[in-house]
Amino acid sequence: MGINGESKYKSLLRFITAGSVDDGKSTLIGRLLYDSKSIFEDQMDHIVQSSKRLGRQEVDLSLLTDGLRAEREQGITIDVAYRYFATPERKFIIADTPGHIQYTRNMVTGASTANLAVILIDARKGVLEQTIRHTYIASLLDIRHVIFCINKMDMVNYDEAAFSNIKTDLLVLVRKLQIEDSHYIPISAKFGYNVVEPSENMRWYQGKTFLRLIETIEIKKDKNSREARFPVQTVIRPLSEEYHDYRGYAGRVAGGTFLQGDEITVMPSLLKSKIASIDVMGKTFSEATAGDSITITLEDPIDISRGNMIVKSGNLPLTSQDINLMACWFNERPLKVGRKYLIRNNSNETTCVIKSVNYRMNIDTLEKDIANLTINMNDIANISIRTSKPLFFDSYSKNNITGSLIFIEEGTNETVAAGMIMEE
Amino acid sequence: MNINDEHLKELEDEAVFVMREVAAQFEKKVILFSGGKDSIVLVHLAKKAFWPAKIPFSLLHIDTGHNFEETLKFRDDLAKELEIELLVRLVQDSIDRGKVLEETGINASRNKAQSVTLLDAIEELKIDVAIGGGRRDEEKARAKERFFSHRNEFGQWDPKNQRPELWNIFNGHKNIGEHFRVFPISNWTELDVWQYILSEKIKLPKLYYTHRRKIFSRNGVYLAWAPFMQLKPAEKVFEADVRCRTIGDITCTGVTLSKAKSLEEIVSEIAATRVTERDGRYDDKRSEAAMEDRKKEGYF
């Protein structure tokens, strides 16, 4: 046992919440924090005061997550807000992402680091365009687990048929989008039913409560486990007396497992060597796996710099200058075919030109649109690019670190798009 | 990799990754060092990120002049031990030069004035990145902060126009005169920080442990007493066993009644606590959007 008798191996789960404006997302999060006793007294005092001032009849738990002044004034969430809570089993990081049409980019942002997506649906309204959009984005970003919370069950008299009908519609969607693991829970965030505690009103629901489900979902297997990938962030050369000849490559393992003694190949030079040591502040480890921040030393003094990638020999990434990807456009200025952008894939930066827009995804109907190829802010499209030098990568579905990139506009330096590399 | 708690290890891996991105993407790099536990944890993470090389950052302390003695000694010793440059800029200098007006009155604090001194230091020293110990769990406005937070040429933050931050890709591109604030421990909570300090055995100033101190109570917060502080007629100074939950400018740092002598005892206390550490920060109590307003002006 660890500190405070808590489990020593408490894990971390990151999830996003998505829903339409009034689906009760903020209320659900407020409820989770409140019922898991993660709201502190001073925060609660604050909410009680604010609720009164705003003339709400009950304490409005959604006020807990609406962070910025504009949101408090308009009562809407306009940017990704991160929230934290823990139970004895797990620590949770919630990315609360907005449901407005104009803020798709925020959901994509939140989804890029999430293990799980929670999608809220109003039991009175059922599956809406937004539901399709949110589920599509979850599948596009390759989130393996999706929980559909059918909220406001109190407004439909806790009717099982209302829930089942929505679930039937969702199953069709989930199959179409090939979501691996989906769950369906009838809840009332307002009253807390099936959030942390089960409800007498919905005895027909035999499944886990929402909290129990997110505490127990297995996420370990999801990590980029197959291809061993190590993008080099920086080279460590102390040049001190004690470590005069030390040359270490610092980075975070992006996939697979590296063992001391492994034969490795450096991308793009294709030079080969063996791992001499895996170091973390004076300690040497025999292996490192996806997610570990480490420093690798090699047996041979070969030239490696930031932007290079160390991989296990015999399992090399793809190398190409012509890349097909799904891109989500973030900028007010539309995408321009023929224009050059900087792209960043891991620690590697290069220039690319957008060759073509192949189709625009209609994310409300899931149809490929080839008639209107103007890509505006919040649009998702399949595009082809050509890079100024070969890129080494995996497809996004194999590895979401080596298979993802961002587009940076020269001049403004803004991140204008995110891209997920498609299978060849 | 030597941490048993899986979630702490993941937070550490993430923070080390961010530290290395900062080292690779910027020129003149500083850690904003207040002597508080969060900035001490930052220094520890930087050590981890670059071992066996020296930390490639300087320490920058924006000194309000209202310090706890011990913090300054701790700061000086740490810089000496790590063999890194320590930069100190004084709020008093900004006041003397007329760049900022000293607040007056009973709740006078130099906490806000720090922003002016910090922005001046960034300009003077041509700093293009300042690493801070800000955490998203601290306060509502911070909950929306990015890891890499862009500041325009006036040092201001625009919460409605932040760069999207995806996967582990951090875009540190900027124009001349602009800078970034980077927050490697964004995803940590107060309890995570304490558990990490415990598991890594990180040395802290003694102020964080129980000690006897002269204090007084104001609006339900216990404040450390110092000779330059004005008291209201009803406020009485008395001695008690306390520890600091955060350490900042002495005029707005609350203390907690506590007998915790060890890190284990502090962690148990924090785990059981029912108020946030910012509850003891007088500066946040001024208005509902106090932090958001200060951040837009260029605060930490």
JSON list of C-alpha atoms in Angstrom, two decimals, chain B residues 83-216:
[
{"chain": "B", "resi": 83, "resn": "GLU", "atom": "CA", "xyz": [25.62, 25.88, -10.84]},
{"chain": "B", "resi": 84, "resn": "ILE", "atom": "CA", "xyz": [23.02, 27.87, -12.74]},
{"chain": "B", "resi": 85, "resn": "GLU", "atom": "CA", "xyz": [22.50, 31.60, -13.12]},
{"chain": "B", "resi": 86, "resn": "LEU", "atom": "CA", "xyz": [20.20, 33.30, -10.65]},
{"chain": "B", "resi": 87, "resn": "LEU", "atom": "CA", "xyz": [18.50, 36.46, -11.90]},
{"chain": "B", "resi": 88, "resn": "VAL", "atom": "CA", "xyz": [16.69, 38.66, -9.40]},
{"chain": "B", "resi": 89, "resn": "ARG", "atom": "CA", "xyz": [14.58, 41.67, -10.31]},
{"chain": "B", "resi": 90, "resn": "LEU", "atom": "CA", "xyz": [13.05, 43.87, -7.64]},
{"chain": "B", "resi": 91, "resn": "VAL", "atom": "CA", "xyz": [9.51, 45.20, -7.56]},
{"chain": "B", "resi": 92, "resn": "GLN", "atom": "CA", "xyz": [10.93, 48.07, -5.48]},
{"chain": "B", "resi": 93, "resn": "ASP", "atom": "CA", "xyz": [12.96, 49.17, -8.52]},
{"chain": "B", "resi": 94, "resn": "SER", "atom": "CA", "xyz": [9.83, 49.28, -10.68]},
{"chain": "B", "resi": 95, "resn": "ILE", "atom": "CA", "xyz": [8.13, 51.39, -8.00]},
{"chain": "B", "resi": 96, "resn": "ASP", "atom": "CA", "xyz": [11.13, 53.73, -7.69]},
{"chain": "B", "resi": 97, "resn": "ARG", "atom": "CA", "xyz": [11.25, 54.22, -11.43]},
{"chain": "B", "resi": 98, "resn": "GLY", "atom": "CA", "xyz": [7.56, 55.09, -11.42]},
{"chain": "B", "resi": 99, "resn": "LYS", "atom": "CA", "xyz": [6.54, 52.15, -13.60]},
{"chain": "B", "resi": 100, "resn": "VAL", "atom": "CA", "xyz": [3.97, 50.98, -11.10]},
{"chain": "B", "resi": 101, "resn": "LEU", "atom": "CA", "xyz": [2.22, 52.60, -8.18]},
{"chain": "B", "resi": 102, "resn": "GLU", "atom": "CA", "xyz": [2.56, 51.01, -4.81]},
{"chain": "B", "resi": 103, "resn": "GLU", "atom": "CA", "xyz": [-0.80, 49.90, -3.51]},
{"chain": "B", "resi": 104, "resn": "THR", "atom": "CA", "xyz": [-1.86, 51.55, -0.30]},
{"chain": "B", "resi": 105, "resn": "GLY", "atom": "CA", "xyz": [-4.34, 50.75, 2.39]},
{"chain": "B", "resi": 106, "resn": "ILE", "atom": "CA", "xyz": [-5.03, 47.87, 4.63]},
{"chain": "B", "resi": 107, "resn": "ASN", "atom": "CA", "xyz": [-4.87, 45.13, 1.99]},
{"chain": "B", "resi": 108, "resn": "ALA", "atom": "CA", "xyz": [-1.87, 46.57, 0.17]},
{"chain": "B", "resi": 109, "resn": "SER", "atom": "CA", "xyz": [0.10, 43.91, -1.65]},
{"chain": "B", "resi": 110, "resn": "ARG", "atom": "CA", "xyz": [2.87, 43.93, -4.21]},
{"chain": "B", "resi": 111, "resn": "ASN", "atom": "CA", "xyz": [1.59, 40.77, -5.79]},
{"chain": "B", "resi": 112, "resn": "LYS", "atom": "CA", "xyz": [-0.03, 42.59, -8.70]},
{"chain": "B", "resi": 113, "resn": "ALA", "atom": "CA", "xyz": [2.96, 44.89, -9.20]},
{"chain": "B", "resi": 114, "resn": "GLN", "atom": "CA", "xyz": [5.07, 41.81, -9.86]},
{"chain": "B", "resi": 115, "resn": "SER", "atom": "CA", "xyz": [3.58, 41.56, -13.36]},
{"chain": "B", "resi": 116, "resn": "VAL", "atom": "CA", "xyz": [5.18, 44.89, -14.33]},
{"chain": "B", "resi": 117, "resn": "THR", "atom": "CA", "xyz": [8.57, 43.87, -12.99]},
{"chain": "B", "resi": 118, "resn": "LEU", "atom": "CA", "xyz": [8.31, 40.50, -14.68]},
{"chain": "B", "resi": 119, "resn": "LEU", "atom": "CA", "xyz": [7.44, 41.97, -18.08]},
{"chain": "B", "resi": 120, "resn": "ASP", "atom": "CA", "xyz": [10.28, 44.50, -17.74]},
{"chain": "B", "resi": 121, "resn": "ALA", "atom": "CA", "xyz": [12.69, 41.68, -16.90]},
{"chain": "B", "resi": 122, "resn": "ILE", "atom": "CA", "xyz": [11.51, 39.68, -19.90]},
{"chain": "B", "resi": 123, "resn": "GLU", "atom": "CA", "xyz": [12.17, 42.65, -22.16]},
{"chain": "B", "resi": 124, "resn": "GLU", "atom": "CA", "xyz": [15.49, 43.61, -20.56]},
{"chain": "B", "resi": 125, "resn": "LEU", "atom": "CA", "xyz": [16.92, 40.09, -20.54]},
{"chain": "B", "resi": 126, "resn": "LYS", "atom": "CA", "xyz": [15.41, 39.15, -23.93]},
{"chain": "B", "resi": 127, "resn": "ILE", "atom": "CA", "xyz": [13.75, 36.15, -22.35]},
{"chain": "B", "resi": 128, "resn": "ASP", "atom": "CA", "xyz": [11.69, 34.23, -24.88]},
{"chain": "B", "resi": 129, "resn": "VAL", "atom": "CA", "xyz": [10.35, 31.59, -22.53]},
{"chain": "B", "resi": 130, "resn": "ALA", "atom": "CA", "xyz": [9.51, 31.63, -18.85]},
{"chain": "B", "resi": 131, "resn": "ILE", "atom": "CA", "xyz": [8.69, 28.29, -17.25]},
{"chain": "B", "resi": 132, "resn": "GLY", "atom": "CA", "xyz": [6.14, 28.57, -14.48]},
{"chain": "B", "resi": 133, "resn": "GLY", "atom": "CA", "xyz": [4.71, 26.27, -11.85]},
{"chain": "B", "resi": 134, "resn": "GLY", "atom": "CA", "xyz": [1.09, 27.16, -12.63]},
{"chain": "B", "resi": 135, "resn": "ARG", "atom": "CA", "xyz": [-1.38, 24.30, -12.35]},
{"chain": "B", "resi": 136, "resn": "ARG", "atom": "CA", "xyz": [-4.82, 24.06, -13.91]},
{"chain": "B", "resi": 137, "resn": "ASP", "atom": "CA", "xyz": [-6.38, 22.86, -10.68]},
{"chain": "B", "resi": 138, "resn": "GLU", "atom": "CA", "xyz": [-5.45, 26.07, -8.89]},
{"chain": "B", "resi": 139, "resn": "GLU", "atom": "CA", "xyz": [-8.05, 28.39, -10.23]},
{"chain": "B", "resi": 140, "resn": "LYS", "atom": "CA", "xyz": [-10.76, 28.70, -12.91]},
{"chain": "B", "resi": 141, "resn": "ALA", "atom": "CA", "xyz": [-8.79, 30.88, -15.35]},
{"chain": "B", "resi": 142, "resn": "ARG", "atom": "CA", "xyz": [-5.80, 28.59, -15.10]},
{"chain": "B", "resi": 143, "resn": "ALA", "atom": "CA", "xyz": [-7.98, 25.61, -16.01]},
{"chain": "B", "resi": 144, "resn": "LYS", "atom": "CA", "xyz": [-7.95, 26.84, -19.61]},
{"chain": "B", "resi": 145, "resn": "GLU", "atom": "CA", "xyz": [-4.27, 27.55, -19.85]},
{"chain": "B", "resi": 146, "resn": "ARG", "atom": "CA", "xyz": [-2.19, 25.68, -22.42]},
{"chain": "B", "resi": 147, "resn": "PHE", "atom": "CA", "xyz": [1.16, 24.04, -21.69]},
{"chain": "B", "resi": 148, "resn": "PHE", "atom": "CA", "xyz": [2.74, 26.49, -24.16]},
{"chain": "B", "resi": 149, "resn": "SER", "atom": "CA", "xyz": [1.00, 29.78, -23.59]},
{"chain": "B", "resi": 150, "resn": "HIS", "atom": "CA", "xyz": [1.68, 32.48, -26.15]},
{"chain": "B", "resi": 151, "resn": "ARG", "atom": "CA", "xyz": [2.11, 36.11, -25.03]},
{"chain": "B", "resi": 152, "resn": "ASN", "atom": "CA", "xyz": [1.98, 39.01, -27.45]},
{"chain": "B", "resi": 153, "resn": "GLU", "atom": "CA", "xyz": [4.55, 41.82, -27.55]},
{"chain": "B", "resi": 154, "resn": "PHE", "atom": "CA", "xyz": [2.78, 43.45, -24.58]},
{"chain": "B", "resi": 155, "resn": "GLY", "atom": "CA", "xyz": [3.16, 40.26, -22.61]},
{"chain": "B", "resi": 156, "resn": "GLN", "atom": "CA", "xyz": [-0.59, 39.74, -22.62]},
{"chain": "B", "resi": 157, "resn": "TRP", "atom": "CA", "xyz": [-2.58, 36.55, -22.71]},
{"chain": "B", "resi": 158, "resn": "ASP", "atom": "CA", "xyz": [-5.67, 36.25, -24.88]},
{"chain": "B", "resi": 159, "resn": "PRO", "atom": "CA", "xyz": [-7.77, 33.42, -23.47]},
{"chain": "B", "resi": 160, "resn": "LYS", "atom": "CA", "xyz": [-10.15, 33.47, -26.46]},
{"chain": "B", "resi": 161, "resn": "ASN", "atom": "CA", "xyz": [-7.40, 33.07, -29.01]},
{"chain": "B", "resi": 162, "resn": "GLN", "atom": "CA", "xyz": [-5.14, 30.34, -27.71]},
{"chain": "B", "resi": 163, "resn": "ARG", "atom": "CA", "xyz": [-3.30, 28.01, -30.02]},
{"chain": "B", "resi": 164, "resn": "PRO", "atom": "CA", "xyz": [-4.85, 24.59, -30.12]},
{"chain": "B", "resi": 165, "resn": "GLU", "atom": "CA", "xyz": [-2.58, 22.06, -28.48]},
{"chain": "B", "resi": 166, "resn": "LEU", "atom": "CA", "xyz": [-2.83, 18.50, -29.79]},
{"chain": "B", "resi": 167, "resn": "TRP", "atom": "CA", "xyz": [-1.21, 15.21, -28.81]},
{"chain": "B", "resi": 168, "resn": "ASN", "atom": "CA", "xyz": [2.28, 16.03, -27.60]},
{"chain": "B", "resi": 169, "resn": "ILE", "atom": "CA", "xyz": [3.05, 18.60, -30.27]},
{"chain": "B", "resi": 170, "resn": "PHE", "atom": "CA", "xyz": [3.91, 22.03, -28.89]},
{"chain": "B", "resi": 171, "resn": "ASN", "atom": "CA", "xyz": [4.16, 24.96, -31.27]},
{"chain": "B", "resi": 172, "resn": "GLY", "atom": "CA", "xyz": [6.66, 27.45, -29.87]},
{"chain": "B", "resi": 173, "resn": "HIS", "atom": "CA", "xyz": [6.99, 29.56, -33.01]},
{"chain": "B", "resi": 174, "resn": "LYS", "atom": "CA", "xyz": [6.76, 33.29, -32.36]},
{"chain": "B", "resi": 175, "resn": "ASN", "atom": "CA", "xyz": [7.67, 36.71, -33.66]},
{"chain": "B", "resi": 176, "resn": "ILE", "atom": "CA", "xyz": [10.39, 38.90, -32.22]},
{"chain": "B", "resi": 177, "resn": "GLY", "atom": "CA", "xyz": [9.33, 40.55, -28.98]},
{"chain": "B", "resi": 178, "resn": "GLU", "atom": "CA", "xyz": [6.75, 37.89, -28.19]},
{"chain": "B", "resi": 179, "resn": "HIS", "atom": "CA", "xyz": [7.34, 35.22, -25.60]},
{"chain": "B", "resi": 180, "resn": "PHE", "atom": "CA", "xyz": [5.91, 32.06, -24.15]},
{"chain": "B", "resi": 181, "resn": "ARG", "atom": "CA", "xyz": [4.97, 30.97, -20.67]},
{"chain": "B", "resi": 182, "resn": "VAL", "atom": "CA", "xyz": [5.27, 27.24, -20.30]},
{"chain": "B", "resi": 183, "resn": "PHE", "atom": "CA", "xyz": [3.63, 25.22, -17.55]},
{"chain": "B", "resi": 184, "resn": "PRO", "atom": "CA", "xyz": [5.07, 21.70, -17.34]},
{"chain": "B", "resi": 185, "resn": "ILE", "atom": "CA", "xyz": [3.00, 20.72, -14.29]},
{"chain": "B", "resi": 186, "resn": "SER", "atom": "CA", "xyz": [-0.31, 21.95, -15.73]},
{"chain": "B", "resi": 187, "resn": "ASN", "atom": "CA", "xyz": [-1.98, 18.60, -15.08]},
{"chain": "B", "resi": 188, "resn": "TRP", "atom": "CA", "xyz": [-0.84, 18.18, -11.48]},
{"chain": "B", "resi": 189, "resn": "THR", "atom": "CA", "xyz": [-3.03, 18.80, -8.47]},
{"chain": "B", "resi": 190, "resn": "GLU", "atom": "CA", "xyz": [-1.85, 20.07, -5.11]},
{"chain": "B", "resi": 191, "resn": "LEU", "atom": "CA", "xyz": [-1.95, 16.53, -3.77]},
{"chain": "B", "resi": 192, "resn": "ASP", "atom": "CA", "xyz": [0.05, 15.21, -6.74]},
{"chain": "B", "resi": 193, "resn": "VAL", "atom": "CA", "xyz": [2.75, 17.79, -6.03]},
{"chain": "B", "resi": 194, "resn": "TRP", "atom": "CA", "xyz": [3.00, 16.76, -2.39]},
{"chain": "B", "resi": 195, "resn": "GLN", "atom": "CA", "xyz": [2.97, 13.04, -3.18]},
{"chain": "B", "resi": 196, "resn": "TYR", "atom": "CA", "xyz": [5.70, 13.64, -5.72]},
{"chain": "B", "resi": 197, "resn": "ILE", "atom": "CA", "xyz": [7.81, 15.63, -3.27]},
{"chain": "B", "resi": 198, "resn": "LEU", "atom": "CA", "xyz": [7.41, 12.76, -0.83]},
{"chain": "B", "resi": 199, "resn": "SER", "atom": "CA", "xyz": [8.23, 10.01, -3.30]},
{"chain": "B", "resi": 200, "resn": "GLU", "atom": "CA", "xyz": [11.25, 11.88, -4.73]},
{"chain": "B", "resi": 201, "resn": "LYS", "atom": "CA", "xyz": [12.38, 13.15, -1.31]},
{"chain": "B", "resi": 202, "resn": "ILE", "atom": "CA", "xyz": [12.70, 16.71, -2.55]},
{"chain": "B", "resi": 203, "resn": "LYS", "atom": "CA", "xyz": [14.13, 19.21, -0.08]},
{"chain": "B", "resi": 204, "resn": "LEU", "atom": "CA", "xyz": [11.81, 22.10, 0.82]},
{"chain": "B", "resi": 205, "resn": "PRO", "atom": "CA", "xyz": [12.14, 25.26, 2.92]},
{"chain": "B", "resi": 206, "resn": "LYS", "atom": "CA", "xyz": [11.23, 24.61, 6.54]},
{"chain": "B", "resi": 207, "resn": "LEU", "atom": "CA", "xyz": [8.29, 27.02, 6.24]},
{"chain": "B", "resi": 208, "resn": "TYR", "atom": "CA", "xyz": [6.30, 24.20, 4.73]},
{"chain": "B", "resi": 209, "resn": "TYR", "atom": "CA", "xyz": [6.60, 22.24, 7.94]},
{"chain": "B", "resi": 210, "resn": "THR", "atom": "CA", "xyz": [5.08, 23.15, 11.27]},
{"chain": "B", "resi": 211, "resn": "HIS", "atom": "CA", "xyz": [6.71, 26.06, 13.03]},
{"chain": "B", "resi": 212, "resn": "ARG", "atom": "CA", "xyz": [5.83, 28.67, 15.64]},
{"chain": "B", "resi": 213, "resn": "ARG", "atom": "CA", "xyz": [4.92, 32.01, 14.04]},
{"chain": "B", "resi": 214, "resn": "LYS", "atom": "CA", "xyz": [3.19, 35.30, 14.77]},
{"chain": "B", "resi": 215, "resn": "ILE", "atom": "CA", "xyz": [-0.04, 35.39, 12.80]},
{"chain": "B", "resi": 216, "resn": "PHE", "atom": "CA", "xyz": [-3.35, 37.19, 12.64]}
]
